[in-house]
Amino acid sequence: MLGAFIALIVTFVPLGANALWPIPRSLQTGTTLLKLASSFDIKISVTNPPQDLVDAVSRTKGFIQNDKLQRLVVGRGANDSAALGSAPTLPGLTISLLNNNAPRAIATEAVQAIGTRSEGYSLTVPTDGTSAILTANSTLGLFRGLTTFEQLWYDSAGVTYSYQAPVKIVNDIPAFPYRGFMLDTARNFFPVADIKRTLDAMSWVKINTFHWHIVDSQSFPLDVPGFPEIASKGAYSSTEIYSPANIQDIVSYAAARGVDVMMEIDTPGHTAIIANSHPEHIACNQASPWTDFANEPPAGQLRLASAATTNFTASLISAIAQALPSKLFSTGGDELNTNCYAKDSQTQADLKSSGKTLEQALSTFTQATHKSLTDLGKTPVVWEEMVLEHTVTLPKDTVVMVWISSQHAASVASKNFRIVHAPSNYFYLDCGAGEWLGNDPTGNSWCDPFKTWQKSYTFDPFAGLSTAQRSLVLGGQQLLWAEQSSPENIDSIVWPRAASSAEIFWTGATLPDGTARNVGSALPRLHDIRYRMVRRGVRAIALQPHWCALRPGVCDLRA
């Protein structure tokens, strides 16, 4: 228990008008009850609207009709029932574009180059009997606005209503262009349905990038055109493979929900599984003890000093990347084990023959794989070691993911590379579950402790950076490495924790009222989106006892 020396705050903190996640950067609300007309509809005032916008509107109407979420207050809003009889009615919502350009599909807008997407919107919900108005410069912006509008509505005895009208949001635009979530599907396999459900939840909180760490040393579940043998010999089973049709299905599904799919093929490390089909390309395959040759079993990594392996890898990456619409593609580059290459006779012979050092060979290898991407108009993404631990020549527009520690962002920025924050000390969702390696009864996960939503919510994207370096920060993401995750627990381990960073990188440091982002005002809103996720079929874990969720502030600590 908490102990006698800790008291509980017993004053009620009203849930207020801000049950939105992420909270818009501009928000004015009232306290008037507003109910939806029985004939409520959403009108698309767009000439020749793309089908995915029509579908998005249909989903919004479905959520409004079916969420039936009661207010998170004592009595669940029963006290509103009497007043609802005379409450004003909202007849509809009209959505329109601000420009006269031919509308592009949401899916087209969602995969534009990072920093060029138009995601902003404005929303007005009046109480005078006229329709609500949602406007944006793009269909993607309209979609973001729809996800906000959906969160305004609650149920009382079958009446759909809002308790915070009127609502006015003016030019709600994201603070950062990259707001991501990473899923590892190599340690354990996740069926398409689980990925789609995750994409749905991402879209509800305006996360716009799915970083797909699709393969690793343990399995290669990706069927690559021209390289079918890698998956056939590298997947866990024939039923645990993502076919080209699966990939296109997921990519299209994501894009229609405003999510760009950035795939990662981690090289030259984390590639042992390729030895099952191409042993000639893998050094120290299955070497023992694995701890001498890799960060986790099995050992094995690409023979980066081999011209044949370099060409093979570049061709493989090109074959994968050319089928993806995203402008971003990650080649990884983390946790390179130099002892593996020191003990590999073929690598040593290749180095001697070429007259190169290992670092020079790594640079040649990386330049080749990155050229295969830039030739396709893609921007390479790498883990931080490629900048901080190796002397590798990288394209100037390379995006660097900072993962080992948030403190390393300043070092990456000093080299003038763009940054995506993915620090293990804030955003690793797998931490704190105990050791997954066997025969270690007292072991804990390497990145202990468990990363609470409160911890991640306190993250400062500009910590340690100069004012001039702030423009290098593209945003950030939470990550799920799947050694201890599978379809059975993905919802509960990701949600609603991953939503914490969604607000950091959409709303920024300051709330609409000018105060600093803080866990106190965030918790009631995070409860709200969590309960709404559950209503929509996502098994998001509870943040507190239900009693606390209905009494905002009462379960807060006071020393």
mmCIF file of C-alpha atoms in Angstrom, residues 258-432:
data_model
loop_
_atom_site.group_PDB
_atom_site.id
_atom_site.type_symbol
_atom_site.label_atom_id
_atom_site.label_comp_id
_atom_site.label_asym_id
_atom_site.label_seq_id
_atom_site.Cartn_x
_atom_site.Cartn_y
_atom_site.Cartn_z
ATOM 1 C CA GLY A 258 -3.408 9.236 -42.453
ATOM 2 C CA VAL A 259 -0.514 6.913 -41.563
ATOM 3 C CA ASP A 260 2.698 6.605 -43.579
ATOM 4 C CA VAL A 261 4.384 3.174 -43.428
ATOM 5 C CA MET A 262 8.154 3.441 -43.079
ATOM 6 C CA MET A 263 9.705 -0.002 -43.391
ATOM 7 C CA GLU A 264 13.058 -0.984 -41.880
ATOM 8 C CA ILE A 265 15.462 -3.639 -43.116
ATOM 9 C CA ASP A 266 18.144 -3.489 -40.446
ATOM 10 C CA THR A 267 21.632 -3.936 -41.904
ATOM 11 C CA PRO A 268 24.372 -5.060 -41.725
ATOM 12 C CA GLY A 269 23.639 -6.413 -38.240
ATOM 13 C CA HIS A 270 20.449 -8.163 -37.158
ATOM 14 C CA THR A 271 20.514 -10.305 -40.309
ATOM 15 C CA ALA A 272 21.496 -13.814 -39.159
ATOM 16 C CA ILE A 273 18.305 -15.338 -40.558
ATOM 17 C CA ILE A 274 19.457 -14.637 -44.128
ATOM 18 C CA ALA A 275 21.992 -17.431 -43.663
ATOM 19 C CA ASN A 276 19.136 -19.938 -43.984
ATOM 20 C CA SER A 277 18.886 -19.080 -47.678
ATOM 21 C CA HIS A 278 22.188 -17.307 -48.415
ATOM 22 C CA PRO A 279 24.900 -18.545 -46.039
ATOM 23 C CA GLU A 280 27.595 -17.029 -48.250
ATOM 24 C CA HIS A 281 26.498 -13.547 -47.188
ATOM 25 C CA ILE A 282 26.487 -14.029 -43.404
ATOM 26 C CA ALA A 283 29.518 -13.843 -41.103
ATOM 27 C CA CYS A 284 29.717 -15.763 -37.790
ATOM 28 C CA ASN A 285 26.421 -17.509 -38.409
ATOM 29 C CA GLN A 286 25.218 -19.219 -35.216
ATOM 30 C CA ALA A 287 28.600 -18.525 -33.595
ATOM 31 C CA SER A 288 28.867 -19.538 -29.954
ATOM 32 C CA PRO A 289 28.748 -18.165 -27.360
ATOM 33 C CA TRP A 290 26.368 -15.748 -29.031
ATOM 34 C CA THR A 291 27.176 -13.082 -26.433
ATOM 35 C CA ASP A 292 30.605 -12.660 -28.067
ATOM 36 C CA PHE A 293 29.135 -12.066 -31.503
ATOM 37 C CA ALA A 294 25.750 -10.364 -31.152
ATOM 38 C CA ASN A 295 23.566 -8.383 -28.756
ATOM 39 C CA GLU A 296 21.015 -11.182 -28.765
ATOM 40 C CA PRO A 297 20.808 -14.634 -30.334
ATOM 41 C CA PRO A 298 21.324 -15.848 -32.958
ATOM 42 C CA ALA A 299 24.674 -14.434 -34.039
ATOM 43 C CA GLY A 300 25.239 -13.532 -37.658
ATOM 44 C CA GLN A 301 25.515 -10.376 -39.742
ATOM 45 C CA LEU A 302 26.048 -9.426 -43.364
ATOM 46 C CA ARG A 303 29.583 -9.651 -44.768
ATOM 47 C CA LEU A 304 29.798 -5.920 -45.374
ATOM 48 C CA ALA A 305 33.308 -6.095 -46.877
ATOM 49 C CA SER A 306 32.132 -8.401 -49.659
ATOM 50 C CA ALA A 307 31.225 -6.770 -52.974
ATOM 51 C CA ALA A 308 28.824 -9.625 -53.681
ATOM 52 C CA THR A 309 27.064 -9.165 -50.335
ATOM 53 C CA THR A 310 26.921 -5.401 -50.812
ATOM 54 C CA ASN A 311 25.292 -5.816 -54.226
ATOM 55 C CA PHE A 312 22.919 -8.448 -52.855
ATOM 56 C CA THR A 313 21.823 -6.162 -50.002
ATOM 57 C CA ALA A 314 21.382 -3.110 -52.215
ATOM 58 C CA SER A 315 19.279 -5.142 -54.646
ATOM 59 C CA LEU A 316 17.192 -6.578 -51.803
ATOM 60 C CA ILE A 317 16.491 -3.158 -50.313
ATOM 61 C CA SER A 318 15.641 -1.730 -53.715
ATOM 62 C CA ALA A 319 13.192 -4.564 -54.400
ATOM 63 C CA ILE A 320 11.412 -3.833 -51.125
ATOM 64 C CA ALA A 321 11.490 -0.046 -51.241
ATOM 65 C CA GLN A 322 10.243 0.358 -54.791
ATOM 66 C CA ALA A 323 6.910 -1.211 -53.835
ATOM 67 C CA LEU A 324 6.326 1.256 -50.978
ATOM 68 C CA PRO A 325 4.936 4.789 -51.381
ATOM 69 C CA SER A 326 6.672 6.239 -48.334
ATOM 70 C CA LYS A 327 9.541 8.644 -48.936
ATOM 71 C CA LEU A 328 11.282 7.244 -45.844
ATOM 72 C CA PHE A 329 13.054 3.889 -45.572
ATOM 73 C CA SER A 330 15.262 2.691 -42.736
ATOM 74 C CA THR A 331 18.424 0.673 -43.247
ATOM 75 C CA GLY A 332 19.005 0.407 -39.493
ATOM 76 C CA GLY A 333 22.684 0.194 -38.719
ATOM 77 C CA ASP A 334 22.577 -0.440 -34.969
ATOM 78 C CA GLU A 335 24.519 -2.821 -32.749
ATOM 79 C CA LEU A 336 27.246 -3.772 -35.199
ATOM 80 C CA ASN A 337 29.490 -6.433 -33.635
ATOM 81 C CA THR A 338 33.075 -5.868 -34.755
ATOM 82 C CA ASN A 339 34.322 -9.047 -33.060
ATOM 83 C CA CYS A 340 32.171 -11.016 -35.508
ATOM 84 C CA TYR A 341 34.084 -9.538 -38.426
ATOM 85 C CA ALA A 342 37.444 -9.897 -36.696
ATOM 86 C CA LYS A 343 36.806 -13.640 -36.380
ATOM 87 C CA ASP A 344 35.344 -14.104 -39.871
ATOM 88 C CA SER A 345 38.056 -15.271 -42.256
ATOM 89 C CA GLN A 346 36.066 -14.275 -45.359
ATOM 90 C CA THR A 347 35.623 -10.702 -44.128
ATOM 91 C CA GLN A 348 39.292 -10.435 -43.245
ATOM 92 C CA ALA A 349 40.250 -11.699 -46.682
ATOM 93 C CA ASP A 350 37.886 -9.204 -48.341
ATOM 94 C CA LEU A 351 39.331 -6.345 -46.302
ATOM 95 C CA LYS A 352 42.873 -7.353 -47.195
ATOM 96 C CA SER A 353 42.025 -7.688 -50.863
ATOM 97 C CA SER A 354 40.378 -4.257 -51.022
ATOM 98 C CA GLY A 355 42.928 -2.534 -48.801
ATOM 99 C CA LYS A 356 40.102 -1.088 -46.698
ATOM 100 C CA THR A 357 39.589 -0.888 -42.974
ATOM 101 C CA LEU A 358 36.370 -2.232 -41.515
ATOM 102 C CA GLU A 359 35.039 1.309 -41.139
ATOM 103 C CA GLN A 360 35.850 2.096 -44.754
ATOM 104 C CA ALA A 361 34.112 -1.087 -45.868
ATOM 105 C CA LEU A 362 31.082 -0.173 -43.744
ATOM 106 C CA SER A 363 30.955 3.226 -45.407
ATOM 107 C CA THR A 364 31.141 1.644 -48.889
ATOM 108 C CA PHE A 365 28.414 -0.828 -47.941
ATOM 109 C CA THR A 366 26.148 1.889 -46.534
ATOM 110 C CA GLN A 367 26.673 4.204 -49.484
ATOM 111 C CA ALA A 368 25.605 1.392 -51.798
ATOM 112 C CA THR A 369 22.444 0.548 -49.859
ATOM 113 C CA HIS A 370 21.551 4.217 -49.523
ATOM 114 C CA LYS A 371 22.123 4.810 -53.229
ATOM 115 C CA SER A 372 19.558 2.107 -53.917
ATOM 116 C CA LEU A 373 17.114 4.266 -51.932
ATOM 117 C CA THR A 374 18.056 7.691 -53.247
ATOM 118 C CA ASP A 375 17.798 6.332 -56.797
ATOM 119 C CA LEU A 376 14.145 5.662 -55.943
ATOM 120 C CA GLY A 377 13.618 9.106 -54.455
ATOM 121 C CA LYS A 378 13.693 7.780 -50.889
ATOM 122 C CA THR A 379 15.287 9.347 -47.824
ATOM 123 C CA PRO A 380 17.448 6.976 -45.747
ATOM 124 C CA VAL A 381 16.808 6.587 -42.013
ATOM 125 C CA VAL A 382 19.408 5.115 -39.649
ATOM 126 C CA TRP A 383 19.893 4.408 -35.963
ATOM 127 C CA GLU A 384 22.207 6.731 -34.058
ATOM 128 C CA GLU A 385 25.309 4.517 -34.131
ATOM 129 C CA MET A 386 25.776 5.223 -37.820
ATOM 130 C CA VAL A 387 26.481 8.833 -36.884
ATOM 131 C CA LEU A 388 27.964 8.600 -33.407
ATOM 132 C CA GLU A 389 30.018 5.389 -33.484
ATOM 133 C CA HIS A 390 31.088 4.956 -37.107
ATOM 134 C CA THR A 391 32.786 7.051 -39.776
ATOM 135 C CA VAL A 392 30.238 6.520 -42.495
ATOM 136 C CA THR A 393 29.437 8.901 -45.325
ATOM 137 C CA LEU A 394 25.689 9.541 -45.285
ATOM 138 C CA PRO A 395 23.418 11.632 -47.503
ATOM 139 C CA LYS A 396 22.942 15.061 -45.945
ATOM 140 C CA ASP A 397 19.186 14.556 -45.622
ATOM 141 C CA THR A 398 19.524 11.262 -43.720
ATOM 142 C CA VAL A 399 17.195 11.012 -40.727
ATOM 143 C CA VAL A 400 18.767 9.709 -37.512
ATOM 144 C CA MET A 401 16.805 7.901 -34.813
ATOM 145 C CA VAL A 402 18.186 8.495 -31.322
ATOM 146 C CA TRP A 403 17.496 5.396 -29.247
ATOM 147 C CA ILE A 404 20.269 4.572 -26.784
ATOM 148 C CA SER A 405 19.660 7.649 -24.650
ATOM 149 C CA SER A 406 17.798 10.904 -25.004
ATOM 150 C CA GLN A 407 21.057 12.627 -24.071
ATOM 151 C CA HIS A 408 22.571 11.615 -27.414
ATOM 152 C CA ALA A 409 20.275 13.896 -29.392
ATOM 153 C CA ALA A 410 22.610 16.838 -28.906
ATOM 154 C CA SER A 411 25.538 14.878 -30.346
ATOM 155 C CA VAL A 412 23.518 13.963 -33.440
ATOM 156 C CA ALA A 413 22.342 17.551 -33.813
ATOM 157 C CA SER A 414 25.921 18.780 -33.602
ATOM 158 C CA LYS A 415 26.536 16.853 -36.830
ATOM 159 C CA ASN A 416 23.571 18.663 -38.413
ATOM 160 C CA PHE A 417 21.403 15.596 -39.035
ATOM 161 C CA ARG A 418 17.647 15.601 -38.642
ATOM 162 C CA ILE A 419 16.417 13.740 -35.581
ATOM 163 C CA VAL A 420 13.564 11.440 -34.654
ATOM 164 C CA HIS A 421 13.425 10.898 -30.901
ATOM 165 C CA ALA A 422 13.073 7.213 -29.963
ATOM 166 C CA PRO A 423 14.986 7.074 -26.647
ATOM 167 C CA SER A 424 14.945 3.866 -24.639
ATOM 168 C CA ASN A 425 14.885 5.846 -21.390
ATOM 169 C CA TYR A 426 11.494 7.337 -22.284
ATOM 170 C CA PHE A 427 9.766 5.578 -25.166
ATOM 171 C CA TYR A 428 10.592 1.846 -25.071
ATOM 172 C CA LEU A 429 7.316 0.077 -24.312
ATOM 173 C CA ASP A 430 8.934 -3.313 -23.707
ATOM 174 C CA CYS A 431 11.049 -2.220 -20.729
ATOM 175 C CA GLY A 432 10.344 -3.449 -17.221
#
